[in-house]
Coordinates of C-alpha atoms (C1' of nucleotides) in Angstrom, one line a residue:
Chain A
X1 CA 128.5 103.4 82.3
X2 CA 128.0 105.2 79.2
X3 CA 129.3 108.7 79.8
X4 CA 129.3 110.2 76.6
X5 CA 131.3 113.4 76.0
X6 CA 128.7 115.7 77.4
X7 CA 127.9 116.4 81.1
X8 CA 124.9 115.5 82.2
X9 CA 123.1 117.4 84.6
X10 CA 119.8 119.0 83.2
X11 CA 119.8 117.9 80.2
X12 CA 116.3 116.4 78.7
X13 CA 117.2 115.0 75.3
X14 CA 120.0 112.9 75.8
X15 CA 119.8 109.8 78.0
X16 CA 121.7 110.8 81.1
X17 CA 123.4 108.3 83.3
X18 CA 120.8 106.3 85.4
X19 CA 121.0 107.3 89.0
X20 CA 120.0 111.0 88.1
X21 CA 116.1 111.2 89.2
X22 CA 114.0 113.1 87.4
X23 CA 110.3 114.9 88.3
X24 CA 108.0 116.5 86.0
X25 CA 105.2 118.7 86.9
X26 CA 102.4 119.7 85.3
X27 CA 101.0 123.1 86.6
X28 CA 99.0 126.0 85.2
X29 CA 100.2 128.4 87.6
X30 CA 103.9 130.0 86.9
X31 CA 104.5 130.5 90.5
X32 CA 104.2 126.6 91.6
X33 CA 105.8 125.7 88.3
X34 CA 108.8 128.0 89.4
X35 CA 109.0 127.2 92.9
X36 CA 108.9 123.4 92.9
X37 CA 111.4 123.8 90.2
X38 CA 113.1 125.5 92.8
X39 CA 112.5 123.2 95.4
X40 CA 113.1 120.2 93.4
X41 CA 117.1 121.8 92.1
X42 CA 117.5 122.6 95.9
X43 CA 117.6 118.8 96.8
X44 CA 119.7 117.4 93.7
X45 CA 116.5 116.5 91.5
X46 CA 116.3 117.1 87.9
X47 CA 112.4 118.8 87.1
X48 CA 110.7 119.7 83.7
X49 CA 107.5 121.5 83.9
X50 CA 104.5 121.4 82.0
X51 CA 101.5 123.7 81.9
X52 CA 99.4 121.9 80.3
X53 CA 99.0 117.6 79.7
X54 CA 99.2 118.6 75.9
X55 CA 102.6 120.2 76.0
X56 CA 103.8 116.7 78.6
X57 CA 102.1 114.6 76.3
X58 CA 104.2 116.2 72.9
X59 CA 107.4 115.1 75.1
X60 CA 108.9 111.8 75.3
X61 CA 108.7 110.0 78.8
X62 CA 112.0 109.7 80.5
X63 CA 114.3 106.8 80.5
X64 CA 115.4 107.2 84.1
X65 CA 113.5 107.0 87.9
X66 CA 111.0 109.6 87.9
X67 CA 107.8 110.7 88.9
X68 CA 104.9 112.9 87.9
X69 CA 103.3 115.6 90.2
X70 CA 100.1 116.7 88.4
X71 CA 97.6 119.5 89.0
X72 CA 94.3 118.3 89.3
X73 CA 92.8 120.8 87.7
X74 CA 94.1 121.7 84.2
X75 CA 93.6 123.9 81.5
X76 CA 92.1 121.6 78.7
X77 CA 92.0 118.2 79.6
X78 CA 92.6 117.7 83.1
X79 CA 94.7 115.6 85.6
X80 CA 92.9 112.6 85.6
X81 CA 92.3 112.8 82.1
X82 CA 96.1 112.5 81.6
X83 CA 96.0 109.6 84.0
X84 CA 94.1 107.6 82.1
X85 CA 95.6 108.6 79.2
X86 CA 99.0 107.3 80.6
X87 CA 97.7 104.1 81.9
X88 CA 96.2 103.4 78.3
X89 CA 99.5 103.9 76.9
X90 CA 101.0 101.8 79.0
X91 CA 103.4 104.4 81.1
X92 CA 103.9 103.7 84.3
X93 CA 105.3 106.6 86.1
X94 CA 104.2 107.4 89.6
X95 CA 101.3 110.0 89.6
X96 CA 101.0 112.5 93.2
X97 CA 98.6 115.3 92.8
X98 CA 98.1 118.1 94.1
X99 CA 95.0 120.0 93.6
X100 CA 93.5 123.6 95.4
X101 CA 90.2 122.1 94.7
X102 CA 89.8 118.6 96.4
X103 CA 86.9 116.7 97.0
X104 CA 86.5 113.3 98.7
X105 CA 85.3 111.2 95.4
X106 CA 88.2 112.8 93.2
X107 CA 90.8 111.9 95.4
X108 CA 89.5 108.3 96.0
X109 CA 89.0 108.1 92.4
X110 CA 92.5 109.3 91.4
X111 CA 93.7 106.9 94.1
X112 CA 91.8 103.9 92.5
X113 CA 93.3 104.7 89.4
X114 CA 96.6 104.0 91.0
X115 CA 98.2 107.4 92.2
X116 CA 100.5 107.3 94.8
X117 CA 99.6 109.9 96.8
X118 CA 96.8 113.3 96.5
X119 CA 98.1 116.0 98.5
X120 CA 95.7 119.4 98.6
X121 CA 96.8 122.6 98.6
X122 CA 98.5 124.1 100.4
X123 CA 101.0 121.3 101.8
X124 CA 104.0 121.6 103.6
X125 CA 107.5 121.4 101.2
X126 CA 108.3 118.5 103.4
X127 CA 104.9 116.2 102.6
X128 CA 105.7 116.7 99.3
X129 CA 109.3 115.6 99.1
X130 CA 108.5 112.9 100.9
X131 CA 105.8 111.7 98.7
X132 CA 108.3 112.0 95.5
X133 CA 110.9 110.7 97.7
X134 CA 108.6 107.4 97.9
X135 CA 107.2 107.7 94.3
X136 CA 111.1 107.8 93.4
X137 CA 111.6 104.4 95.4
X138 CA 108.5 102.8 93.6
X139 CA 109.8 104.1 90.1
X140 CA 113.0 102.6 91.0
X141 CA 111.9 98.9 91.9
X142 CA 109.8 99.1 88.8
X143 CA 112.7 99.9 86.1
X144 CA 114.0 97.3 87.8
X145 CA 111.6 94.7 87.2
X146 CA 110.8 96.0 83.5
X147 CA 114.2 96.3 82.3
X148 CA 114.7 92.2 83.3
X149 CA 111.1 91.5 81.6
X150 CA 112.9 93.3 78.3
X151 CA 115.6 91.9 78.2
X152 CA 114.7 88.6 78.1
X153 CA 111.8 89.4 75.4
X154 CA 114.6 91.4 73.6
X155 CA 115.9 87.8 73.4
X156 CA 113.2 85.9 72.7
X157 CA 112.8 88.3 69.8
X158 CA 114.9 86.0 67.7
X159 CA 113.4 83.1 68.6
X160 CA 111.4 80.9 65.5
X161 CA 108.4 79.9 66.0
X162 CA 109.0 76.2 66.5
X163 CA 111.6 77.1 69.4
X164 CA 109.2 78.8 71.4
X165 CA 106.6 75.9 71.0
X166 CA 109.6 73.7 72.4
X167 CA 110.3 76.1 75.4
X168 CA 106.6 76.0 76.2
X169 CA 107.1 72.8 76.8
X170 CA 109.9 72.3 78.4
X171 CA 108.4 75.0 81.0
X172 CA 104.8 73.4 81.7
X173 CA 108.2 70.2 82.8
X174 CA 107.5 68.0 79.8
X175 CA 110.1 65.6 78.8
X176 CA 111.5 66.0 74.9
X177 CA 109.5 62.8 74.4
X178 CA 106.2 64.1 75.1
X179 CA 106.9 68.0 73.4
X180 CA 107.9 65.4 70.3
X181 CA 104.9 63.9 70.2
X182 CA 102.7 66.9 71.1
X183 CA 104.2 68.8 68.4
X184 CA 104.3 65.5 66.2
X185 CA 107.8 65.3 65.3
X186 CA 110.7 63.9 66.5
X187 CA 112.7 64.1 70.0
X188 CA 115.6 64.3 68.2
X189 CA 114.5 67.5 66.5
X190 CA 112.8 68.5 70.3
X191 CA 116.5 68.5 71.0
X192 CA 117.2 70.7 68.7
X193 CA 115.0 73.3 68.6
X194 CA 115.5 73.4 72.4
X195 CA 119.4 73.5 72.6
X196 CA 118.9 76.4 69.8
X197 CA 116.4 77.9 72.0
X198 CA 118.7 78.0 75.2
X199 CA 121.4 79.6 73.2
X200 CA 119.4 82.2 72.1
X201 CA 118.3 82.8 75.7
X202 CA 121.0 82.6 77.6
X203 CA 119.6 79.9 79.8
X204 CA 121.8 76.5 80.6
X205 CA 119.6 75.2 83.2
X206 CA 116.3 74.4 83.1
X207 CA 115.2 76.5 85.9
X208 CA 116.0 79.5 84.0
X209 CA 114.2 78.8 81.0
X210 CA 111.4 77.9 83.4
X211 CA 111.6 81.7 84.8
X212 CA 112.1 83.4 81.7
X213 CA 109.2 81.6 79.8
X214 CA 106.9 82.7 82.7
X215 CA 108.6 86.3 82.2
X216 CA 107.7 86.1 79.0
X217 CA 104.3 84.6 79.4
X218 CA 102.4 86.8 81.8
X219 CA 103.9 85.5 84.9
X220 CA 101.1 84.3 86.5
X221 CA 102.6 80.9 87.2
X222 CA 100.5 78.2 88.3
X223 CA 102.4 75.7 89.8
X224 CA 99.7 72.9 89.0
X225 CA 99.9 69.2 89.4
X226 CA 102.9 67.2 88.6
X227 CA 103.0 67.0 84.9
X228 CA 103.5 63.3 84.5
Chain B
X1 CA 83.7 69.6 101.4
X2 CA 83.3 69.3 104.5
X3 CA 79.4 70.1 104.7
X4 CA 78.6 69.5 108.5
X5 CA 75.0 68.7 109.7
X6 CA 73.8 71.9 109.6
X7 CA 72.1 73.5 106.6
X8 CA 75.1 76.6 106.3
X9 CA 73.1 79.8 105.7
X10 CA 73.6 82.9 107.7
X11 CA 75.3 80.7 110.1
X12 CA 78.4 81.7 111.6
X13 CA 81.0 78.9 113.5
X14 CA 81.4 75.9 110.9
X15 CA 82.1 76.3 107.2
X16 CA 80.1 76.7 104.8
X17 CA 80.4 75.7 101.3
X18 CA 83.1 77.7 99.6
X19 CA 81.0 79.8 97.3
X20 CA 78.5 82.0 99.0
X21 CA 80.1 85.6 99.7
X22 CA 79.9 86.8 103.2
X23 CA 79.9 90.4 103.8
X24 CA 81.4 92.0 107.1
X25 CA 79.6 95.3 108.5
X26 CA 81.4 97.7 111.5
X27 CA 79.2 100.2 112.2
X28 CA 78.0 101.8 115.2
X29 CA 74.8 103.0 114.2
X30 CA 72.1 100.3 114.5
X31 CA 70.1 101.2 111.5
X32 CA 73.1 100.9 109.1
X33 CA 73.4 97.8 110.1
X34 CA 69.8 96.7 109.8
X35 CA 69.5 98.1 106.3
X36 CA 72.7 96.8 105.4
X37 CA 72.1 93.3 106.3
X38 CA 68.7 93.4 104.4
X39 CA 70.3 95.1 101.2
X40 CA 73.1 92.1 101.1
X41 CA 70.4 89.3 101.9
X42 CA 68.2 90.7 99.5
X43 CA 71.2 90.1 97.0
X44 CA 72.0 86.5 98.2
X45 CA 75.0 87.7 100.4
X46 CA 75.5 86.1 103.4
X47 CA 76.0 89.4 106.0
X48 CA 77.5 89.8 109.4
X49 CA 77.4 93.2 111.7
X50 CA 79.7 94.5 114.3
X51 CA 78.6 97.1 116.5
X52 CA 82.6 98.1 116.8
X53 CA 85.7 96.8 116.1
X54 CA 86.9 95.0 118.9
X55 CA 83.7 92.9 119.0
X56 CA 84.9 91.8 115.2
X57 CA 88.6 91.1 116.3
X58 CA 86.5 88.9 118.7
X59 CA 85.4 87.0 115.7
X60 CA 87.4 84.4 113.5
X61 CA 88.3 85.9 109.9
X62 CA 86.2 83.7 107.7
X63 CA 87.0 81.5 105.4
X64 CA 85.4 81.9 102.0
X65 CA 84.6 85.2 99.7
X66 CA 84.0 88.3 101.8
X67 CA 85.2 91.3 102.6
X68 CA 84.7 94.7 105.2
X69 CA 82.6 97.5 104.9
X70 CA 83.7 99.8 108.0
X71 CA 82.5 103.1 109.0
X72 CA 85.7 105.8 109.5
X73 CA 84.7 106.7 112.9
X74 CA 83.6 104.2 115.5
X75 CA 83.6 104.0 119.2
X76 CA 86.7 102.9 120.6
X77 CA 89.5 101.9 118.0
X78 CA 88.4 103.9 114.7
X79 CA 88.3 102.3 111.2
X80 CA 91.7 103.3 110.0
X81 CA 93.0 101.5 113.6
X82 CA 91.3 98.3 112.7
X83 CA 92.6 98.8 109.1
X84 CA 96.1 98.9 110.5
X85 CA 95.4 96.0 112.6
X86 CA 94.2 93.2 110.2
X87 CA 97.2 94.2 108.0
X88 CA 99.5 94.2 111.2
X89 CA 98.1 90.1 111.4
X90 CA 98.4 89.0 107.5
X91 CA 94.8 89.8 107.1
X92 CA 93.7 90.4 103.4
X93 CA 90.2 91.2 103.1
X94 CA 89.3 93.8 101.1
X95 CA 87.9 96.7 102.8
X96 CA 85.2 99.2 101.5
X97 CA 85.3 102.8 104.1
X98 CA 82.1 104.5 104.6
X99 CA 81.6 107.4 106.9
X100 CA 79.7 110.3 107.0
X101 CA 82.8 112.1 108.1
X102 CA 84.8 112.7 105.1
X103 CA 88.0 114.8 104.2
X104 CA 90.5 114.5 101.5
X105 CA 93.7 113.4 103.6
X106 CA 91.9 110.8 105.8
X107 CA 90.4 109.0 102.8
X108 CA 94.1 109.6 101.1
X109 CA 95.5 107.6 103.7
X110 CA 92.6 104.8 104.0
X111 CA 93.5 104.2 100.2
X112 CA 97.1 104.1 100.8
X113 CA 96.8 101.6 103.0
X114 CA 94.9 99.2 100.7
X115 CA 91.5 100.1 101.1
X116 CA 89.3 99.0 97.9
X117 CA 87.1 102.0 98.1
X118 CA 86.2 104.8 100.3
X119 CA 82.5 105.9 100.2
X120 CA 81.1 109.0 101.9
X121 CA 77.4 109.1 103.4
X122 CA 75.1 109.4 102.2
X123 CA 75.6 107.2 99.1
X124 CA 73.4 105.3 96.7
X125 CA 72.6 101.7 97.4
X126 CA 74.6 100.5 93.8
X127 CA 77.6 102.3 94.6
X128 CA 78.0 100.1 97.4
X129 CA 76.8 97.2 96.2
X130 CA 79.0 97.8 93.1
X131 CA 82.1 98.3 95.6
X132 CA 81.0 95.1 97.4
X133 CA 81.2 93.2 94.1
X134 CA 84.7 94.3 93.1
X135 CA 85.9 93.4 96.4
X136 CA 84.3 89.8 96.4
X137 CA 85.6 89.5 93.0
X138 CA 89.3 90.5 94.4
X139 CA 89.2 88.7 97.3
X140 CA 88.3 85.6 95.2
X141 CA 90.9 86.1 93.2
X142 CA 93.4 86.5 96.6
X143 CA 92.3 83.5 97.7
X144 CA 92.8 81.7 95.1
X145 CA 96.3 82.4 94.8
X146 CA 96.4 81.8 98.7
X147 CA 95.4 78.1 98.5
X148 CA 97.8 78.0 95.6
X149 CA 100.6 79.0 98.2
X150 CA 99.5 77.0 100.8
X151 CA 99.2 74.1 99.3
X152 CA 102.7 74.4 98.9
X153 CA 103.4 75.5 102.0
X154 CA 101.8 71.9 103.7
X155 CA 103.5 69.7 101.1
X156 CA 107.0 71.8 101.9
X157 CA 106.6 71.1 106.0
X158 CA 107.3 67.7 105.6
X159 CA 110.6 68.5 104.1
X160 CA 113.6 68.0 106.3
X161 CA 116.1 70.9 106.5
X162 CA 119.1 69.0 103.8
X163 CA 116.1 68.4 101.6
X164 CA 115.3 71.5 101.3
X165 CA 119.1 72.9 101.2
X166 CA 119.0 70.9 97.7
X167 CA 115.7 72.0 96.7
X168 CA 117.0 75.4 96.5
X169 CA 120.0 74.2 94.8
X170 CA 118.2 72.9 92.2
X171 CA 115.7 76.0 91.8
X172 CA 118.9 77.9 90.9
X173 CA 119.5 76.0 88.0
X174 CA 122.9 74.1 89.5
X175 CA 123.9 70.7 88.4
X176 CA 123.3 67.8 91.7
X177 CA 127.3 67.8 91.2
X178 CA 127.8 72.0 92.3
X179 CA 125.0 71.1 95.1
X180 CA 127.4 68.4 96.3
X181 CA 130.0 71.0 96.3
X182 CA 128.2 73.4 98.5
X183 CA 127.2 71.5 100.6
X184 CA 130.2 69.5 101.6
X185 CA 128.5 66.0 100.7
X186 CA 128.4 63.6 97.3
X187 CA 126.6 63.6 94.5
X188 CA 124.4 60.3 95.2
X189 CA 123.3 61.8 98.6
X190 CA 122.3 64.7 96.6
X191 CA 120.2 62.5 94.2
X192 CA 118.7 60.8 97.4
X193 CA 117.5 64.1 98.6
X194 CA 116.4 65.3 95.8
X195 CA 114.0 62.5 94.7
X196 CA 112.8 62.8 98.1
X197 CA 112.2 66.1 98.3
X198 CA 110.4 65.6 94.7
X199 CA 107.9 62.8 96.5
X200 CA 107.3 65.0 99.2
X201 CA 106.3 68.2 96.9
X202 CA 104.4 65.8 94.4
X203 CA 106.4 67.1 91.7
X204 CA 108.0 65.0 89.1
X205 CA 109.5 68.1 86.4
X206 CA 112.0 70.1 87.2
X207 CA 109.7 73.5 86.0
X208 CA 107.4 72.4 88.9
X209 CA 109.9 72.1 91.7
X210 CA 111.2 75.5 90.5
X211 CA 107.7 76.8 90.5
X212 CA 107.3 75.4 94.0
X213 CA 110.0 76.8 95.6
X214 CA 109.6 80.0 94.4
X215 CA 106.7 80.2 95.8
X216 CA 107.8 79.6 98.9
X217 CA 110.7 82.0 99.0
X218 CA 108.3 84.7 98.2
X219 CA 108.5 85.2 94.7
X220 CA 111.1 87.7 94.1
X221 CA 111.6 85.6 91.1
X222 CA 115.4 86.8 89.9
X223 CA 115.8 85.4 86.1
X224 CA 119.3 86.2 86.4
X225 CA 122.2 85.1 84.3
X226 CA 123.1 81.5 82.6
X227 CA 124.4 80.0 86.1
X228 CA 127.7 79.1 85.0
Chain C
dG1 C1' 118.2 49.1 125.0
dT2 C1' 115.6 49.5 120.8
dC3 C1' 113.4 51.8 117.3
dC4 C1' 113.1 55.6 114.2
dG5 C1' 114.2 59.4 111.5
dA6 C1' 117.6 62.3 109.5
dC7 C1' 121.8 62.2 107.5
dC8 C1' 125.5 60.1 104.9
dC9 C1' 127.9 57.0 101.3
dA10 C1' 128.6 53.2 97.5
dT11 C1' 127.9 50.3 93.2
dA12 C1' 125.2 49.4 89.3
dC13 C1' 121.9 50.3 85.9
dT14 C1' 118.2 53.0 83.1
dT15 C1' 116.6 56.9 81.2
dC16 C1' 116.9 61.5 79.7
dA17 C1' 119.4 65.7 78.0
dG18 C1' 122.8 67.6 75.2
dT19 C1' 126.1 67.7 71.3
dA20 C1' 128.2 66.5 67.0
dT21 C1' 127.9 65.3 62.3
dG22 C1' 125.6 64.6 58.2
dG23 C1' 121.5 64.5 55.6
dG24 C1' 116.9 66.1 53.7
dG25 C1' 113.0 69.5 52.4
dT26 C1' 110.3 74.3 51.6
dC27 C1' 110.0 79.1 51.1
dG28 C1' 111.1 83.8 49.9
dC29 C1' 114.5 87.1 48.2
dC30 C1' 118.2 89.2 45.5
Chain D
dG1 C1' 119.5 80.0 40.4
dG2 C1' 121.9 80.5 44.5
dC3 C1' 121.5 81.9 49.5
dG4 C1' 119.6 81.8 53.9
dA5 C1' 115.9 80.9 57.3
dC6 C1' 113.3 77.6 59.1
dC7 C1' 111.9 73.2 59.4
dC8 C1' 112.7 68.1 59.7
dC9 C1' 115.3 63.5 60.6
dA10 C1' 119.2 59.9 61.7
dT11 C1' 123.2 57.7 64.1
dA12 C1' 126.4 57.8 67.7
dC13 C1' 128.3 59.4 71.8
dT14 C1' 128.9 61.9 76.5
dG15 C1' 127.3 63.3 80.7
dA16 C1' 123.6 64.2 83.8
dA17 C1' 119.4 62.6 86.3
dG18 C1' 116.9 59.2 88.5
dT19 C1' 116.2 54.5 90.7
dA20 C1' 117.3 50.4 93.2
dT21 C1' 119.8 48.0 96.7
dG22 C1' 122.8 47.8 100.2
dG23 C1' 125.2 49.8 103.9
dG24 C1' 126.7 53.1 107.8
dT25 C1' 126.5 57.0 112.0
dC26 C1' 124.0 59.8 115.2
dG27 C1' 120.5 61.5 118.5
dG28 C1' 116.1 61.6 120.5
dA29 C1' 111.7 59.0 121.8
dC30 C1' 109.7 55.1 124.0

DNA sequence: GTCCGACCCATACTTCAGTATGGGGTCGCC
DNA sequence: GGCGACCCCATACTGAAGTATGGGTCGGAC
């Protein structure tokens, strides 16, 4: 709980306390940008509308749940245009279009590209709020899960080089003796480098350097044969 | 390898070697099928046609690379119902829609569900064939990480309940002494336990048992703090 | 009743992990 | 040239893990 001296409700620049979700929309039409605004305020969400994927793009993405409900078409580059763009980047948000002009292939393709949901227009308020209500959910469980992953690779940051050779070992369940000779030095320095490593991670048991390594390491975790 | 007598090509009850893909077709129109079949041999896939989806369910999921093509609308239980279904029973496959019967929200919620792709007719022959290929390649990839699990999961059955009280003990990171504590018993019985449990799971490292049992326990996978 | 498996405990010993203390070297930077 | 980092090694010791050997209770299967 960081609540500086400034309220925040509706505020975009600042980083506002967590719970607060936020949805942007990207719109060309000043009616639907206004009324899901509306909408949106009328349930306790925070909104920031776009009309165009240029004028989202120039902002920076917000550090709290949200979502993104994108028109499909778009003046300039268009809805799935920005998709991509955001997947290449590496931003995650949840994607729900809505679109006047929906065709069978577009939606499956925006779908393959990992929206959450394609409503066409019109929709009822209702479909809608409960598509951001789920997007919300998935944006949720996901901060979750990334803000762990960065914390422990904030951590690993200061580990040297050596060290993280060590923990690579002591993760694929080598004993010191074997990272030693592996690495072709001594247990005694395997020791070392490994008690220096735990510090810096914040691990005392083995189990969590184990998890944090694979964290760190792509998780894909195969639990292959029995090391000895 | 379990190669029976019988030379295992196009043939249905025993198991064939693990390699060749075996495509699944519900359709109801006979010439679908027949065209289908031949486009998939012609390919080297292994094919197999259902006339509806009850005369599938009748069928035994097989066991190697595959995955569903299945027309939207069917006689009896439609596509999306049999979709439901398989997922209702732990079944995986991929699934590839086709229909000639398209609209935007039906094919919204086919892909929501977990459908691969979603192909309107008429279609060109690559598109499916290109569908077919990503799905073979996921479901390879499912599998995969099935008999990973499972291999687990047969090792772990022969574990009796205490044994595994300390395995998750030790997963957590907790010294044989705190597992003694929680569990009301001594240290040495602990140790006794545990090595058994390590026989049984064919694991000899710590990092592997922790592996193990995560995989067991579904994989939330919570790197949480030092444990004390 | 007998056997077996799951559970429990003990003593004694070996190996491994972890820490402390003290020493060495190279490199790059101010 | 000193300072700090990263790297390397040694001896000595504590505590934890792992193994072996021996023993015990209980309940269910044969």
């Amino acid at each position: 709980m960081q609540a500086g001296t400034q309220v925040a409700l509706r505020t975009t620049e600042d980083r506002p306390v967590d719970a607060l979700p936020l949805v942007l929309v990207v719109d060309d039409d000043p009616d639907i940008r206004a009324s899901l605004t509306d909408m949106f305020n009328s349930v306790g969400m925070d909104t920031l509308v776009f009309a165009s994927t240029a004028e989202l793009l120039k902002h920076d993405m917000p550090d709290r749940p949200s979502c993104l409900i994108l028109d499909l078409r778009l003046p300039g580059s268009s809805g799935l245009d920005l998709q991509a763009r955001l997947a290449e980047d590496g931003v995650n948000i949840p994607i729900i279009f809505i679109t006047g002009y929906a065709d069978v292939p577009t939606s499956v393709r925006a779908m393959k590209a990992g929206a959450l949901d394609f409503l066409p227009k019109p929709f009822r308020e209702q479909e809608l709020l409960d598509a951001v209500a789920e997007a919300l959910r998935h944006d949720r469980q996901r901060r979750l899960n990334d803000s762990e992953r960065n914390e422990v690779r904030v951590l690993a940051e200061s580990l040297t080089p050596r060290e993280m050779d060590v923990l690579r070992g002591v993760a694929r369940g080598l004993l010191n003796k074997q990272i030693a000779y592996e690495l072709g030095i001594t247990e005694i320095t395997v020791k070392m480098h490994r008690s220096s490593a735990g510090r810096k991670l914040k691990s005392v048991s083995v189990a969590d350097m184990v998890r944090k390594v694979e964290l760190l390491s792509g998780k894909s975790g195969t639990a292959g044969g029995g090391a000895g």
